[in-house]
XYZ file of C-alpha atoms in Angstrom:
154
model
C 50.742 -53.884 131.255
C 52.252 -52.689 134.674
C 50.802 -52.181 138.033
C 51.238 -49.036 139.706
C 53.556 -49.703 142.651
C 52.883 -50.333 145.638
C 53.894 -48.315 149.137
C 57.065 -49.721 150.818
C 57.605 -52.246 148.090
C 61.100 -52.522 146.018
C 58.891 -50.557 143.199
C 58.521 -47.193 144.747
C 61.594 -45.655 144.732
C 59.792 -42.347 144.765
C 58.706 -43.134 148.098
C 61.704 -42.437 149.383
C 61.502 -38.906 148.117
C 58.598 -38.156 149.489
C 59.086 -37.542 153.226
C 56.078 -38.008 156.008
C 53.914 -35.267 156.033
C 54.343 -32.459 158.355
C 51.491 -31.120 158.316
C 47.759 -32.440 158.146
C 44.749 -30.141 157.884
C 41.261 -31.565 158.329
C 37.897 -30.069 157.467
C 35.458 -30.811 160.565
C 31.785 -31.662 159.357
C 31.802 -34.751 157.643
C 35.623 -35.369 158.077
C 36.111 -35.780 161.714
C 32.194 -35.102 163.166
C 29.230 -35.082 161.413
C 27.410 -32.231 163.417
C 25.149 -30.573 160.377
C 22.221 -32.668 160.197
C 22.163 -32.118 164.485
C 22.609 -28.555 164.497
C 19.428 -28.809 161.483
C 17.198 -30.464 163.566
C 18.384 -28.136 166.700
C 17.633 -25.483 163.804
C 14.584 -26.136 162.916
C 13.210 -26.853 166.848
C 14.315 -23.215 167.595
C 12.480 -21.796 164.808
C 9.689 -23.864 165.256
C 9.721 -22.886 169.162
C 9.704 -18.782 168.306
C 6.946 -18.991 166.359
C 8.011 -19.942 163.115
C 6.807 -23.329 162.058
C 10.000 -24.789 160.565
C 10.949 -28.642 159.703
C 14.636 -30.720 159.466
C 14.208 -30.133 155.510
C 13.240 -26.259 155.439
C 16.269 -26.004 157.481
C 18.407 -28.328 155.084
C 17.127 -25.963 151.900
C 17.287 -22.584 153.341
C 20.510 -22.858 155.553
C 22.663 -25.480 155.777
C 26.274 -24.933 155.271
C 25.867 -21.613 156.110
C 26.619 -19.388 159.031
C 24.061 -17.567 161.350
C 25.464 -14.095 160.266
C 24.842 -15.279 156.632
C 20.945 -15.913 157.759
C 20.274 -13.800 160.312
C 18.328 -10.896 158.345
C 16.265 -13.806 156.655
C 15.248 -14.822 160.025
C 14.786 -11.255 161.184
C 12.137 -10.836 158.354
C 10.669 -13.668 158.699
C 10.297 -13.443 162.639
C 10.133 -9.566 163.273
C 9.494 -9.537 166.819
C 12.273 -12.231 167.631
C 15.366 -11.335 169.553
C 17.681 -12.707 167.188
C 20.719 -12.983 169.796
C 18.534 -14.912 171.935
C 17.881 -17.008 169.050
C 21.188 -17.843 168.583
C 21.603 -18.471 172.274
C 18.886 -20.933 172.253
C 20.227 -22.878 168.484
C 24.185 -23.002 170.031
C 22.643 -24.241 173.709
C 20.263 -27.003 171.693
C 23.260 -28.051 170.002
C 25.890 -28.528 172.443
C 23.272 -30.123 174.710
C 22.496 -32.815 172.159
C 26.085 -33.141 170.822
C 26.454 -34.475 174.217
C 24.979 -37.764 173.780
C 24.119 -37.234 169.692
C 27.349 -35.768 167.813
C 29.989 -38.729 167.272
C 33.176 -38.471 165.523
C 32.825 -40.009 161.692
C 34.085 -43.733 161.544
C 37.737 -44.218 161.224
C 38.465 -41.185 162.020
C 40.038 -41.684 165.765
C 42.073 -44.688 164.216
C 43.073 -42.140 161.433
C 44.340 -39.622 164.101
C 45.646 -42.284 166.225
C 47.810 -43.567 163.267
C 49.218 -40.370 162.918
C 51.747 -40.984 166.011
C 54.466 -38.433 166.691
C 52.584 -36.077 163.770
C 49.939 -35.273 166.468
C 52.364 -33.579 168.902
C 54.405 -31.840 165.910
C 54.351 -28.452 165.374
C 52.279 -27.079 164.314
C 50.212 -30.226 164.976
C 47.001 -31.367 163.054
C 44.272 -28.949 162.209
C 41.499 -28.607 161.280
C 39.502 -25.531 158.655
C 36.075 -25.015 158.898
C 33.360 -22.695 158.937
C 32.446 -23.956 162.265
C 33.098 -21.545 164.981
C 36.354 -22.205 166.203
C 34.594 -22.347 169.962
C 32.481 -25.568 168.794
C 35.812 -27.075 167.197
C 37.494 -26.571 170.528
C 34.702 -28.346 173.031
C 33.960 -30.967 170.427
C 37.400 -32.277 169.299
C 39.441 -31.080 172.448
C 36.865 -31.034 175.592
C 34.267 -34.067 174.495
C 36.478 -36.227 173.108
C 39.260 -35.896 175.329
C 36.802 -36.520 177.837
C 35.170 -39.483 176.915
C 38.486 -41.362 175.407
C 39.919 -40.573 178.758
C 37.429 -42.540 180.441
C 37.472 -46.415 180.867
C 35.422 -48.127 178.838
C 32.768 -50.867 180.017
């Protein structure tokens, strides 16, 4: 029987065929942050604050992993008088406020990225898809991290 070879050992020639990659494209939740379950319980405060009694789990079965537009009628129905933009206000201000101090990139991943040397200022440089709003994406992986890796540690 024979072992699959190894990276950079005498039994990969294929390695040398296959050149670095030039391109890397992430998915966000889960990959490099895991923001769902905090945007769920921001969720399900909002909800709960407008009048509709709502917990982490009804949040979890009704609507998570999808976007406000896809449950915005539901919520409409279910809260008639609401001002659904304000609503929306209040869920993406709840968030950010406690991805502050609660939303932390997923283990490994800033070694991961870090690893990736002279990929990360290639072009076009990593990415990441999501269904995120590219707005979050921005403040969390550019703005708040940038930020706090920037600053010493103690």
């Amino acid at each position: 029987m024979t072992s699959a070879p190894v990276f950079g050992s005498p039994v990969a020639p294929y390695e040398r065929a296959c050149p670095p990659p030039r391109l890397i494209i992430f998915d966000y939740d889960g990959v490099v942050a895991d923001s769902e379950i905090l945007n769920n319980r921001a969720l399900a405060d909002v909800l709960t604050q407008a009048g509709l009694p709502t917990t982490v789990d009804d949040v979890i079965t009704r609507y998570m992993g999808k976007r406000w537009i896809d449950f915005r009628d539901e919520i409409g129905q279910r809260l008639p008088e609401a001002d659904l933009d304000q609503l929306l206000a209040d869920w993406t201000s709840l968030c950010r406020q406690r991805a502050e101090t609660d939303l932390k990139a997923v283990p490994g991943v800033d070694a991961f990225v870090q690893s990736l040397g002279d990929l990360r200022a290639a072009s076009p440089p990593p990415a990441s898809r999501t269904g995120s709003p590219s707005a979050w994406i921005t403040w969390a992986c550019r703005d708040r991290w940038a930020r706090s890796s920037a600053q010493p540690s103690t």
